[in-house]
PDB file of N, CA, C and O in Angstrom, chain B, residues numbered from 101:
ATOM      1  N   UNK B 101      96.854  70.153-115.100  1.00  0.00           N
ATOM      2  CA  UNK B 101      97.512  69.625-116.278  1.00  0.00           C
ATOM      3  C   UNK B 101      97.716  70.782-117.252  1.00  0.00           C
ATOM      4  O   UNK B 101      96.805  71.565-117.519  1.00  0.00           O
ATOM      5  N   UNK B 102      98.910  70.862-117.762  1.00  0.00           N
ATOM      6  CA  UNK B 102      99.210  71.920-118.731  1.00  0.00           C
ATOM      7  C   UNK B 102      98.557  71.596-120.079  1.00  0.00           C
ATOM      8  O   UNK B 102      98.160  70.461-120.341  1.00  0.00           O
ATOM      9  N   UNK B 103      98.461  72.609-120.910  1.00  0.00           N
ATOM     10  CA  UNK B 103      97.883  72.405-122.245  1.00  0.00           C
ATOM     11  C   UNK B 103      98.728  71.420-123.055  1.00  0.00           C
ATOM     12  O   UNK B 103      98.188  70.607-123.805  1.00  0.00           O
ATOM     13  N   UNK B 104     100.046  71.493-122.905  1.00  0.00           N
ATOM     14  CA  UNK B 104     100.933  70.573-123.630  1.00  0.00           C
ATOM     15  C   UNK B 104     100.700  69.127-123.182  1.00  0.00           C
ATOM     16  O   UNK B 104     100.667  68.218-124.010  1.00  0.00           O
ATOM     17  N   UNK B 105     100.538  68.916-121.873  1.00  0.00           N
ATOM     18  CA  UNK B 105     100.274  67.565-121.366  1.00  0.00           C
ATOM     19  C   UNK B 105      98.919  67.057-121.870  1.00  0.00           C
ATOM     20  O   UNK B 105      98.780  65.900-122.265  1.00  0.00           O
ATOM     21  N   UNK B 106      97.939  67.942-121.846  1.00  0.00           N
ATOM     22  CA  UNK B 106      96.611  67.568-122.347  1.00  0.00           C
ATOM     23  C   UNK B 106      96.688  67.193-123.827  1.00  0.00           C
ATOM     24  O   UNK B 106      96.096  66.201-124.253  1.00  0.00           O
ATOM     25  N   UNK B 107      97.413  67.983-124.597  1.00  0.00           N
ATOM     26  CA  UNK B 107      97.547  67.700-126.032  1.00  0.00           C
ATOM     27  C   UNK B 107      98.226  66.359-126.277  1.00  0.00           C
ATOM     28  O   UNK B 107      97.831  65.620-127.179  1.00  0.00           O
ATOM     29  N   UNK B 108      99.253  66.034-125.476  1.00  0.00           N
ATOM     30  CA  UNK B 108      99.924  64.736-125.605  1.00  0.00           C
ATOM     31  C   UNK B 108      98.961  63.598-125.273  1.00  0.00           C
ATOM     32  O   UNK B 108      98.911  62.583-125.968  1.00  0.00           O
ATOM     33  N   UNK B 109      98.206  63.789-124.205  1.00  0.00           N
ATOM     34  CA  UNK B 109      97.247  62.758-123.809  1.00  0.00           C
ATOM     35  C   UNK B 109      96.163  62.600-124.879  1.00  0.00           C
ATOM     36  O   UNK B 109      95.768  61.484-125.216  1.00  0.00           O
ATOM     37  N   UNK B 110      95.698  63.707-125.395  1.00  0.00           N
ATOM     38  CA  UNK B 110      94.680  63.665-126.462  1.00  0.00           C
ATOM     39  C   UNK B 110      95.225  62.943-127.691  1.00  0.00           C
ATOM     40  O   UNK B 110      94.518  62.151-128.314  1.00  0.00           O
ATOM     41  N   UNK B 111      96.473  63.215-128.036  1.00  0.00           N
ATOM     42  CA  UNK B 111      97.090  62.535-129.180  1.00  0.00           C
ATOM     43  C   UNK B 111      97.160  61.028-128.923  1.00  0.00           C
ATOM     44  O   UNK B 111      96.928  60.233-129.833  1.00  0.00           O
ATOM     45  N   UNK B 112      97.477  60.636-127.699  1.00  0.00           N
ATOM     46  CA  UNK B 112      97.546  59.212-127.349  1.00  0.00           C
ATOM     47  C   UNK B 112      96.179  58.542-127.431  1.00  0.00           C
ATOM     48  O   UNK B 112      96.086  57.337-127.664  1.00  0.00           O
ATOM     49  N   UNK B 113      95.121  59.324-127.239  1.00  0.00           N
ATOM     50  CA  UNK B 113      93.758  58.782-127.320  1.00  0.00           C
ATOM     51  C   UNK B 113      93.336  58.512-128.755  1.00  0.00           C
ATOM     52  O   UNK B 113      92.365  57.795-128.992  1.00  0.00           O
ATOM     53  N   UNK B 114      94.046  59.073-129.697  1.00  0.00           N
ATOM     54  CA  UNK B 114      93.740  58.811-131.110  1.00  0.00           C
ATOM     55  C   UNK B 114      94.330  57.455-131.453  1.00  0.00           C
ATOM     56  O   UNK B 114      95.545  57.259-131.412  1.00  0.00           O
ATOM     57  N   UNK B 115      93.460  56.534-131.787  1.00  0.00           N
ATOM     58  CA  UNK B 115      93.862  55.156-131.989  1.00  0.00           C
ATOM     59  C   UNK B 115      93.744  54.782-133.460  1.00  0.00           C
ATOM     60  O   UNK B 115      93.408  55.614-134.302  1.00  0.00           O
ATOM     61  N   UNK B 116      94.023  53.526-133.752  1.00  0.00           N
ATOM     62  CA  UNK B 116      93.911  53.040-135.122  1.00  0.00           C
ATOM     63  C   UNK B 116      92.516  52.568-135.474  1.00  0.00           C
ATOM     64  O   UNK B 116      92.247  52.213-136.622  1.00  0.00           O
ATOM     65  N   UNK B 117      91.622  52.563-134.488  1.00  0.00           N
ATOM     66  CA  UNK B 117      90.237  52.128-134.705  1.00  0.00           C
ATOM     67  C   UNK B 117      89.312  53.294-134.371  1.00  0.00           C
ATOM     68  O   UNK B 117      89.427  53.909-133.311  1.00  0.00           O
ATOM     69  N   UNK B 118      88.421  53.579-135.263  1.00  0.00           N
ATOM     70  CA  UNK B 118      87.495  54.702-135.062  1.00  0.00           C
ATOM     71  C   UNK B 118      86.677  54.537-133.774  1.00  0.00           C
ATOM     72  O   UNK B 118      86.428  55.513-133.066  1.00  0.00           O
ATOM     73  N   UNK B 119      86.267  53.319-133.480  1.00  0.00           N
ATOM     74  CA  UNK B 119      85.485  53.058-132.273  1.00  0.00           C
ATOM     75  C   UNK B 119      86.263  53.461-131.022  1.00  0.00           C
ATOM     76  O   UNK B 119      85.705  54.039-130.090  1.00  0.00           O
ATOM     77  N   UNK B 120      87.549  53.149-131.014  1.00  0.00           N
ATOM     78  CA  UNK B 120      88.372  53.509-129.863  1.00  0.00           C
ATOM     79  C   UNK B 120      88.581  55.012-129.777  1.00  0.00           C
ATOM     80  O   UNK B 120      88.628  55.570-128.681  1.00  0.00           O
ATOM     81  N   UNK B 121      88.707  55.668-130.915  1.00  0.00           N
ATOM     82  CA  UNK B 121      88.791  57.136-130.914  1.00  0.00           C
ATOM     83  C   UNK B 121      87.579  57.714-130.195  1.00  0.00           C
ATOM     84  O   UNK B 121      87.714  58.599-129.350  1.00  0.00           O
ATOM     85  N   UNK B 122      86.400  57.215-130.531  1.00  0.00           N
ATOM     86  CA  UNK B 122      85.173  57.695-129.900  1.00  0.00           C
ATOM     87  C   UNK B 122      85.228  57.497-128.391  1.00  0.00           C
ATOM     88  O   UNK B 122      85.003  58.438-127.630  1.00  0.00           O
ATOM     89  N   UNK B 123      85.524  56.277-127.959  1.00  0.00           N
ATOM     90  CA  UNK B 123      85.535  55.967-126.527  1.00  0.00           C
ATOM     91  C   UNK B 123      86.523  56.854-125.775  1.00  0.00           C
ATOM     92  O   UNK B 123      86.168  57.508-124.794  1.00  0.00           O
ATOM     93  N   UNK B 124      87.760  56.865-126.246  1.00  0.00           N
ATOM     94  CA  UNK B 124      88.814  57.535-125.486  1.00  0.00           C
ATOM     95  C   UNK B 124      88.751  59.056-125.582  1.00  0.00           C
ATOM     96  O   UNK B 124      88.919  59.743-124.574  1.00  0.00           O
ATOM     97  N   UNK B 125      88.514  59.586-126.760  1.00  0.00           N
ATOM     98  CA  UNK B 125      88.451  61.046-126.896  1.00  0.00           C
ATOM     99  C   UNK B 125      87.240  61.618-126.168  1.00  0.00           C
ATOM    100  O   UNK B 125      87.350  62.654-125.513  1.00  0.00           O
ATOM    101  N   UNK B 126      86.101  60.967-126.272  1.00  0.00           N
ATOM    102  CA  UNK B 126      84.908  61.426-125.563  1.00  0.00           C
ATOM    103  C   UNK B 126      85.137  61.393-124.055  1.00  0.00           C
ATOM    104  O   UNK B 126      84.795  62.337-123.344  1.00  0.00           O
ATOM    105  N   UNK B 127      85.715  60.306-123.584  1.00  0.00           N
ATOM    106  CA  UNK B 127      85.968  60.184-122.149  1.00  0.00           C
ATOM    107  C   UNK B 127      86.956  61.255-121.689  1.00  0.00           C
ATOM    108  O   UNK B 127      86.755  61.882-120.650  1.00  0.00           O
ATOM    109  N   UNK B 128      88.003  61.459-122.449  1.00  0.00           N
ATOM    110  CA  UNK B 128      88.991  62.482-122.096  1.00  0.00           C
ATOM    111  C   UNK B 128      88.345  63.865-122.057  1.00  0.00           C
ATOM    112  O   UNK B 128      88.533  64.609-121.094  1.00  0.00           O
ATOM    113  N   UNK B 129      87.604  64.206-123.071  1.00  0.00           N
ATOM    114  CA  UNK B 129      87.023  65.546-123.175  1.00  0.00           C
ATOM    115  C   UNK B 129      85.945  65.833-122.142  1.00  0.00           C
ATOM    116  O   UNK B 129      85.800  66.973-121.700  1.00  0.00           O
ATOM    117  N   UNK B 130      85.185  64.814-121.751  1.00  0.00           N
ATOM    118  CA  UNK B 130      84.022  65.066-120.901  1.00  0.00           C
ATOM    119  C   UNK B 130      84.104  64.515-119.481  1.00  0.00           C
ATOM    120  O   UNK B 130      83.307  64.912-118.632  1.00  0.00           O
ATOM    121  N   UNK B 131      85.036  63.618-119.200  1.00  0.00           N
ATOM    122  CA  UNK B 131      85.011  62.960-117.895  1.00  0.00           C
ATOM    123  C   UNK B 131      86.369  62.871-117.193  1.00  0.00           C
ATOM    124  O   UNK B 131      86.428  62.670-115.980  1.00  0.00           O
ATOM    125  N   UNK B 132      87.439  63.017-117.937  1.00  0.00           N
ATOM    126  CA  UNK B 132      88.783  62.846-117.374  1.00  0.00           C
ATOM    127  C   UNK B 132      89.036  63.789-116.201  1.00  0.00           C
ATOM    128  O   UNK B 132      89.602  63.374-115.190  1.00  0.00           O
ATOM    129  N   UNK B 133      88.632  65.031-116.318  1.00  0.00           N
ATOM    130  CA  UNK B 133      88.928  66.025-115.278  1.00  0.00           C
ATOM    131  C   UNK B 133      88.248  65.700-113.951  1.00  0.00           C
ATOM    132  O   UNK B 133      88.694  66.177-112.907  1.00  0.00           O
ATOM    133  N   UNK B 134      87.183  64.904-113.964  1.00  0.00           N
ATOM    134  CA  UNK B 134      86.484  64.534-112.735  1.00  0.00           C
ATOM    135  C   UNK B 134      87.106  63.314-112.050  1.00  0.00           C
ATOM    136  O   UNK B 134      86.703  62.957-110.943  1.00  0.00           O
ATOM    137  N   UNK B 135      88.074  62.678-112.690  1.00  0.00           N
ATOM    138  CA  UNK B 135      88.724  61.499-112.117  1.00  0.00           C
ATOM    139  C   UNK B 135      89.697  61.897-111.016  1.00  0.00           C
ATOM    140  O   UNK B 135      90.223  63.010-111.005  1.00  0.00           O
ATOM    141  N   UNK B 136      89.926  60.972-110.094  1.00  0.00           N
ATOM    142  CA  UNK B 136      90.984  61.171-109.106  1.00  0.00           C
ATOM    143  C   UNK B 136      92.333  61.053-109.813  1.00  0.00           C
ATOM    144  O   UNK B 136      92.402  60.573-110.945  1.00  0.00           O
ATOM    145  N   UNK B 137      93.388  61.481-109.161  1.00  0.00           N
ATOM    146  CA  UNK B 137      94.711  61.381-109.789  1.00  0.00           C
ATOM    147  C   UNK B 137      95.080  59.922-110.056  1.00  0.00           C
ATOM    148  O   UNK B 137      95.731  59.624-111.057  1.00  0.00           O
ATOM    149  N   UNK B 138      94.672  59.016-109.174  1.00  0.00           N
ATOM    150  CA  UNK B 138      94.933  57.583-109.389  1.00  0.00           C
ATOM    151  C   UNK B 138      94.176  57.079-110.620  1.00  0.00           C
ATOM    152  O   UNK B 138      94.720  56.317-111.419  1.00  0.00           O
ATOM    153  N   UNK B 139      92.930  57.502-110.766  1.00  0.00           N
ATOM    154  CA  UNK B 139      92.144  57.093-111.931  1.00  0.00           C
ATOM    155  C   UNK B 139      92.720  57.691-113.214  1.00  0.00           C
ATOM    156  O   UNK B 139      92.728  57.034-114.255  1.00  0.00           O
ATOM    157  N   UNK B 140      93.200  58.925-113.147  1.00  0.00           N
ATOM    158  CA  UNK B 140      93.827  59.538-114.318  1.00  0.00           C
ATOM    159  C   UNK B 140      95.066  58.754-114.730  1.00  0.00           C
ATOM    160  O   UNK B 140      95.314  58.554-115.919  1.00  0.00           O
ATOM    161  N   UNK B 141      95.834  58.315-113.755  1.00  0.00           N
ATOM    162  CA  UNK B 141      97.018  57.496-114.046  1.00  0.00           C
ATOM    163  C   UNK B 141      96.607  56.170-114.692  1.00  0.00           C
ATOM    164  O   UNK B 141      97.254  55.707-115.631  1.00  0.00           O
ATOM    165  N   UNK B 142      95.543  55.570-114.194  1.00  0.00           N
ATOM    166  CA  UNK B 142      95.052  54.313-114.752  1.00  0.00           C
ATOM    167  C   UNK B 142      94.578  54.508-116.187  1.00  0.00           C
ATOM    168  O   UNK B 142      94.859  53.679-117.053  1.00  0.00           O
ATOM    169  N   UNK B 143      93.861  55.597-116.443  1.00  0.00           N
ATOM    170  CA  UNK B 143      93.418  55.908-117.802  1.00  0.00           C
ATOM    171  C   UNK B 143      94.624  56.016-118.731  1.00  0.00           C
ATOM    172  O   UNK B 143      94.608  55.482-119.840  1.00  0.00           O
ATOM    173  N   UNK B 144      95.653  56.699-118.284  1.00  0.00           N
ATOM    174  CA  UNK B 144      96.870  56.856-119.086  1.00  0.00           C
ATOM    175  C   UNK B 144      97.535  55.503-119.333  1.00  0.00           C
ATOM    176  O   UNK B 144      98.052  55.255-120.422  1.00  0.00           O
ATOM    177  N   UNK B 145      97.522  54.637-118.337  1.00  0.00           N
ATOM    178  CA  UNK B 145      98.093  53.288-118.505  1.00  0.00           C
ATOM    179  C   UNK B 145      97.337  52.484-119.553  1.00  0.00           C
ATOM    180  O   UNK B 145      97.936  51.712-120.302  1.00  0.00           O
ATOM    181  N   UNK B 146      96.026  52.666-119.605  1.00  0.00           N
ATOM    182  CA  UNK B 146      95.233  51.954-120.616  1.00  0.00           C
ATOM    183  C   UNK B 146      95.748  52.236-122.021  1.00  0.00           C
ATOM    184  O   UNK B 146      95.746  51.358-122.883  1.00  0.00           O
ATOM    185  N   UNK B 147      96.185  53.461-122.239  1.00  0.00           N
ATOM    186  CA  UNK B 147      96.613  53.876-123.574  1.00  0.00           C
ATOM    187  C   UNK B 147      97.887  53.174-124.034  1.00  0.00           C
ATOM    188  O   UNK B 147      98.266  53.283-125.200  1.00  0.00           O
ATOM    189  N   UNK B 148      98.544  52.459-123.136  1.00  0.00           N
ATOM    190  CA  UNK B 148      99.755  51.710-123.484  1.00  0.00           C
ATOM    191  C   UNK B 148      99.427  50.354-124.122  1.00  0.00           C
ATOM    192  O   UNK B 148     100.310  49.690-124.664  1.00  0.00           O
ATOM    193  N   UNK B 149      98.169  49.952-124.055  1.00  0.00           N
ATOM    194  CA  UNK B 149      97.781  48.636-124.566  1.00  0.00           C
ATOM    195  C   UNK B 149      97.428  48.705-126.048  1.00  0.00           C
ATOM    196  O   UNK B 149      97.023  49.755-126.546  1.00  0.00           O
ATOM    197  N   UNK B 150      97.582  47.583-126.751  1.00  0.00           N
ATOM    198  CA  UNK B 150      97.243  47.547-128.186  1.00  0.00           C
ATOM    199  C   UNK B 150      95.745  47.773-128.420  1.00  0.00           C
ATOM    200  O   UNK B 150      94.909  47.465-127.571  1.00  0.00           O
ATOM    201  N   UNK B 151      95.444  48.312-129.576  1.00  0.00           N
ATOM    202  CA  UNK B 151      94.058  48.617-129.930  1.00  0.00           C
ATOM    203  C   UNK B 151      93.149  47.401-129.811  1.00  0.00           C
ATOM    204  O   UNK B 151      92.053  47.503-129.259  1.00  0.00           O
ATOM    205  N   UNK B 152      93.579  46.270-130.313  1.00  0.00           N
ATOM    206  CA  UNK B 152      92.725  45.080-130.290  1.00  0.00           C
ATOM    207  C   UNK B 152      92.384  44.677-128.862  1.00  0.00           C
ATOM    208  O   UNK B 152      91.251  44.287-128.582  1.00  0.00           O
ATOM    209  N   UNK B 153      93.342  44.766-127.970  1.00  0.00           N
ATOM    210  CA  UNK B 153      93.105  44.440-126.560  1.00  0.00           C
ATOM    211  C   UNK B 153      92.094  45.404-125.957  1.00  0.00           C
ATOM    212  O   UNK B 153      91.154  44.979-125.285  1.00  0.00           O
ATOM    213  N   UNK B 154      92.280  46.696-126.192  1.00  0.00           N
ATOM    214  CA  UNK B 154      91.351  47.703-125.668  1.00  0.00           C
ATOM    215  C   UNK B 154      89.944  47.473-126.210  1.00  0.00           C
ATOM    216  O   UNK B 154      88.964  47.562-125.470  1.00  0.00           O
ATOM    217  N   UNK B 155      89.852  47.179-127.489  1.00  0.00           N
ATOM    218  CA  UNK B 155      88.550  46.938-128.109  1.00  0.00           C
ATOM    219  C   UNK B 155      87.862  45.741-127.459  1.00  0.00           C
ATOM    220  O   UNK B 155      86.670  45.804-127.159  1.00  0.00           O
ATOM    221  N   UNK B 156      88.591  44.662-127.242  1.00  0.00           N
ATOM    222  CA  UNK B 156      88.023  43.471-126.604  1.00  0.00           C
ATOM    223  C   UNK B 156      87.550  43.787-125.190  1.00  0.00           C
ATOM    224  O   UNK B 156      86.482  43.336-124.776  1.00  0.00           O
ATOM    225  N   UNK B 157      88.331  44.551-124.457  1.00  0.00           N
ATOM    226  CA  UNK B 157      87.937  44.932-123.100  1.00  0.00           C
ATOM    227  C   UNK B 157      86.664  45.773-123.115  1.00  0.00           C
ATOM    228  O   UNK B 157      85.741  45.517-122.342  1.00  0.00           O
ATOM    229  N   UNK B 158      86.610  46.770-123.987  1.00  0.00           N
ATOM    230  CA  UNK B 158      85.448  47.659-124.029  1.00  0.00           C
ATOM    231  C   UNK B 158      84.194  46.958-124.538  1.00  0.00           C
ATOM    232  O   UNK B 158      83.081  47.348-124.184  1.00  0.00           O
ATOM    233  N   UNK B 159      84.361  45.931-125.361  1.00  0.00           N
ATOM    234  CA  UNK B 159      83.225  45.170-125.887  1.00  0.00           C
ATOM    235  C   UNK B 159      82.867  43.978-124.998  1.00  0.00           C
ATOM    236  O   UNK B 159      81.955  43.218-125.322  1.00  0.00           O
ATOM    237  N   UNK B 160      83.574  43.811-123.889  1.00  0.00           N
ATOM    238  CA  UNK B 160      83.340  42.723-122.933  1.00  0.00           C
ATOM    239  C   UNK B 160      83.585  41.338-123.505  1.00  0.00           C
ATOM    240  O   UNK B 160      82.961  40.373-123.064  1.00  0.00           O
ATOM    241  N   UNK B 161      84.479  41.219-124.474  1.00  0.00           N
ATOM    242  CA  UNK B 161      84.844  39.887-124.954  1.00  0.00           C
ATOM    243  C   UNK B 161      86.092  39.380-124.238  1.00  0.00           C
ATOM    244  O   UNK B 161      86.486  38.226-124.403  1.00  0.00           O
ATOM    245  N   UNK B 162      86.705  40.244-123.448  1.00  0.00           N
ATOM    246  CA  UNK B 162      87.838  39.898-122.592  1.00  0.00           C
ATOM    247  C   UNK B 162      87.866  40.916-121.460  1.00  0.00           C
ATOM    248  O   UNK B 162      87.215  41.958-121.536  1.00  0.00           O
ATOM    249  N   UNK B 163      88.626  40.609-120.405  1.00  0.00           N
ATOM    250  CA  UNK B 163      88.746  41.531-119.278  1.00  0.00           C
ATOM    251  C   UNK B 163      90.204  41.682-118.887  1.00  0.00           C
ATOM    252  O   UNK B 163      90.980  40.732-118.980  1.00  0.00           O
ATOM    253  N   UNK B 164      90.575  42.880-118.448  1.00  0.00           N
ATOM    254  CA  UNK B 164      91.937  43.055-117.943  1.00  0.00           C
ATOM    255  C   UNK B 164      92.119  42.227-116.667  1.00  0.00           C
ATOM    256  O   UNK B 164      91.178  42.053-115.893  1.00  0.00           O
ATOM    257  N   UNK B 165      93.310  41.730-116.462  1.00  0.00           N
ATOM    258  CA  UNK B 165      93.576  40.975-115.236  1.00  0.00           C
ATOM    259  C   UNK B 165      93.895  41.904-114.069  1.00  0.00           C
ATOM    260  O   UNK B 165      93.790  41.501-112.911  1.00  0.00           O
ATOM    261  N   UNK B 166      94.277  43.127-114.359  1.00  0.00           N
ATOM    262  CA  UNK B 166      94.623  44.098-113.314  1.00  0.00           C
ATOM    263  C   UNK B 166      93.339  44.801-112.867  1.00  0.00           C
ATOM    264  O   UNK B 166      92.659  45.425-113.682  1.00  0.00           O
ATOM    265  N   UNK B 167      93.001  44.703-111.569  1.00  0.00           N
ATOM    266  CA  UNK B 167      91.734  45.271-111.091  1.00  0.00           C
ATOM    267  C   UNK B 167      91.532  46.753-111.419  1.00  0.00           C
ATOM    268  O   UNK B 167      90.430  47.147-111.799  1.00  0.00           O
ATOM    269  N   UNK B 168      92.562  47.574-111.281  1.00  0.00           N
ATOM    270  CA  UNK B 168      92.415  49.012-111.570  1.00  0.00           C
ATOM    271  C   UNK B 168      92.039  49.248-113.031  1.00  0.00           C
ATOM    272  O   UNK B 168      91.226  50.121-113.333  1.00  0.00           O
ATOM    273  N   UNK B 169      92.624  48.479-113.923  1.00  0.00           N
ATOM    274  CA  UNK B 169      92.286  48.609-115.342  1.00  0.00           C
ATOM    275  C   UNK B 169      90.856  48.148-115.598  1.00  0.00           C
ATOM    276  O   UNK B 169      90.124  48.762-116.375  1.00  0.00           O
ATOM    277  N   UNK B 170      90.470  47.064-114.938  1.00  0.00           N
ATOM    278  CA  UNK B 170      89.110  46.542-115.082  1.00  0.00           C
ATOM    279  C   UNK B 170      88.092  47.580-114.594  1.00  0.00           C
ATOM    280  O   UNK B 170      87.047  47.768-115.215  1.00  0.00           O
ATOM    281  N   UNK B 171      88.400  48.247-113.488  1.00  0.00           N
ATOM    282  CA  UNK B 171      87.504  49.282-112.961  1.00  0.00           C
ATOM    283  C   UNK B 171      87.400  50.468-113.916  1.00  0.00           C
ATOM    284  O   UNK B 171      86.312  51.011-114.108  1.00  0.00           O
ATOM    285  N   UNK B 172      88.509  50.871-114.511  1.00  0.00           N
ATOM    286  CA  UNK B 172      88.486  52.004-115.439  1.00  0.00           C
ATOM    287  C   UNK B 172      87.693  51.656-116.697  1.00  0.00           C
ATOM    288  O   UNK B 172      86.928  52.483-117.194  1.00  0.00           O
ATOM    289  N   UNK B 173      87.868  50.451-117.211  1.00  0.00           N
ATOM    290  CA  UNK B 173      87.086  50.020-118.372  1.00  0.00           C
ATOM    291  C   UNK B 173      85.596  50.063-118.023  1.00  0.00           C
ATOM    292  O   UNK B 173      84.786  50.537-118.820  1.00  0.00           O
ATOM    293  N   UNK B 174      85.239  49.575-116.850  1.00  0.00           N
ATOM    294  CA  UNK B 174      83.844  49.614-116.411  1.00  0.00           C
ATOM    295  C   UNK B 174      83.316  51.034-116.312  1.00  0.00           C
ATOM    296  O   UNK B 174      82.182  51.308-116.703  1.00  0.00           O
ATOM    297  N   UNK B 175      84.129  51.928-115.793  1.00  0.00           N
ATOM    298  CA  UNK B 175      83.734  53.335-115.684  1.00  0.00           C
ATOM    299  C   UNK B 175      83.509  53.930-117.067  1.00  0.00           C
ATOM    300  O   UNK B 175      82.534  54.648-117.286  1.00  0.00           O
ATOM    301  N   UNK B 176      84.401  53.635-117.992  1.00  0.00           N
ATOM    302  CA  UNK B 176      84.253  54.149-119.356  1.00  0.00           C
ATOM    303  C   UNK B 176      82.986  53.596-120.011  1.00  0.00           C
ATOM    304  O   UNK B 176      82.269  54.327-120.694  1.00  0.00           O
ATOM    305  N   UNK B 177      82.715  52.323-119.805  1.00  0.00           N
ATOM    306  CA  UNK B 177      81.510  51.717-120.376  1.00  0.00           C
ATOM    307  C   UNK B 177      80.247  52.367-119.800  1.00  0.00           C
ATOM    308  O   UNK B 177      79.305  52.663-120.534  1.00  0.00           O
ATOM    309  N   UNK B 178      80.237  52.584-118.493  1.00  0.00           N
ATOM    310  CA  UNK B 178      79.072  53.194-117.851  1.00  0.00           C
ATOM    311  C   UNK B 178      78.829  54.611-118.341  1.00  0.00           C
ATOM    312  O   UNK B 178      77.689  54.998-118.597  1.00  0.00           O
ATOM    313  N   UNK B 179      79.888  55.376-118.470  1.00  0.00           N
ATOM    314  CA  UNK B 179      79.766  56.770-118.903  1.00  0.00           C
ATOM    315  C   UNK B 179      79.229  56.846-120.328  1.00  0.00           C
ATOM    316  O   UNK B 179      78.342  57.649-120.619  1.00  0.00           O
ATOM    317  N   UNK B 180      79.760  56.021-121.206  1.00  0.00           N
ATOM    318  CA  UNK B 180      79.290  56.035-122.593  1.00  0.00           C
ATOM    319  C   UNK B 180      77.835  55.577-122.655  1.00  0.00           C
ATOM    320  O   UNK B 180      77.041  56.134-123.414  1.00  0.00           O
ATOM    321  N   UNK B 181      77.483  54.572-121.869  1.00  0.00           N
ATOM    322  CA  UNK B 181      76.099  54.102-121.843  1.00  0.00           C
ATOM    323  C   UNK B 181      75.172  55.217-121.357  1.00  0.00           C
ATOM    324  O   UNK B 181      74.097  55.410-121.925  1.00  0.00           O
ATOM    325  N   UNK B 182      75.567  55.949-120.322  1.00  0.00           N
ATOM    326  CA  UNK B 182      74.762  57.069-119.826  1.00  0.00           C
ATOM    327  C   UNK B 182      74.638  58.158-120.883  1.00  0.00           C
ATOM    328  O   UNK B 182      73.567  58.739-121.058  1.00  0.00           O
ATOM    329  N   UNK B 183      75.730  58.436-121.584  1.00  0.00           N
ATOM    330  CA  UNK B 183      75.699  59.445-122.644  1.00  0.00           C
ATOM    331  C   UNK B 183      74.715  59.052-123.743  1.00  0.00           C
ATOM    332  O   UNK B 183      73.980  59.895-124.257  1.00  0.00           O
ATOM    333  N   UNK B 184      74.706  57.768-124.099  1.00  0.00           N
ATOM    334  CA  UNK B 184      73.798  57.282-125.142  1.00  0.00           C
ATOM    335  C   UNK B 184      72.350  57.388-124.670  1.00  0.00           C
ATOM    336  O   UNK B 184      71.475  57.792-125.435  1.00  0.00           O
ATOM    337  N   UNK B 185      72.099  57.027-123.417  1.00  0.00           N
ATOM    338  CA  UNK B 185      70.740  57.065-122.877  1.00  0.00           C
ATOM    339  C   UNK B 185      70.201  58.490-122.786  1.00  0.00           C
ATOM    340  O   UNK B 185      68.990  58.701-122.862  1.00  0.00           O
ATOM    341  N   UNK B 186      71.083  59.459-122.624  1.00  0.00           N
ATOM    342  CA  UNK B 186      70.632  60.845-122.472  1.00  0.00           C
ATOM    343  C   UNK B 186      70.346  61.523-123.810  1.00  0.00           C
ATOM    344  O   UNK B 186      69.837  62.644-123.842  1.00  0.00           O
ATOM    345  N   UNK B 187      70.668  60.854-124.902  1.00  0.00           N
ATOM    346  CA  UNK B 187      70.419  61.455-126.230  1.00  0.00           C
ATOM    347  C   UNK B 187      68.975  61.375-126.633  1.00  0.00           C
ATOM    348  O   UNK B 187      68.611  61.834-127.715  1.00  0.00           O
TER     349      UNK B 187
END
């Protein structure tokens, strides 16, 4: 990924909710590069959804109907939980 592409993706991770900024920017900076190309595409697709929807998914008050999105949300939740436990 070029620096310009990374910068665009990073900009897309900046959301209207501080909580989402934390989730997405942290995941991008520390875990995105370890994803498969399919998972990277799924992560990028997540960014097309409204903030409220993403927040509900990450807080487990709703779930995506698309399995790939549901798996990516689960991966993001697990990674953040592991990061918190390691502090």
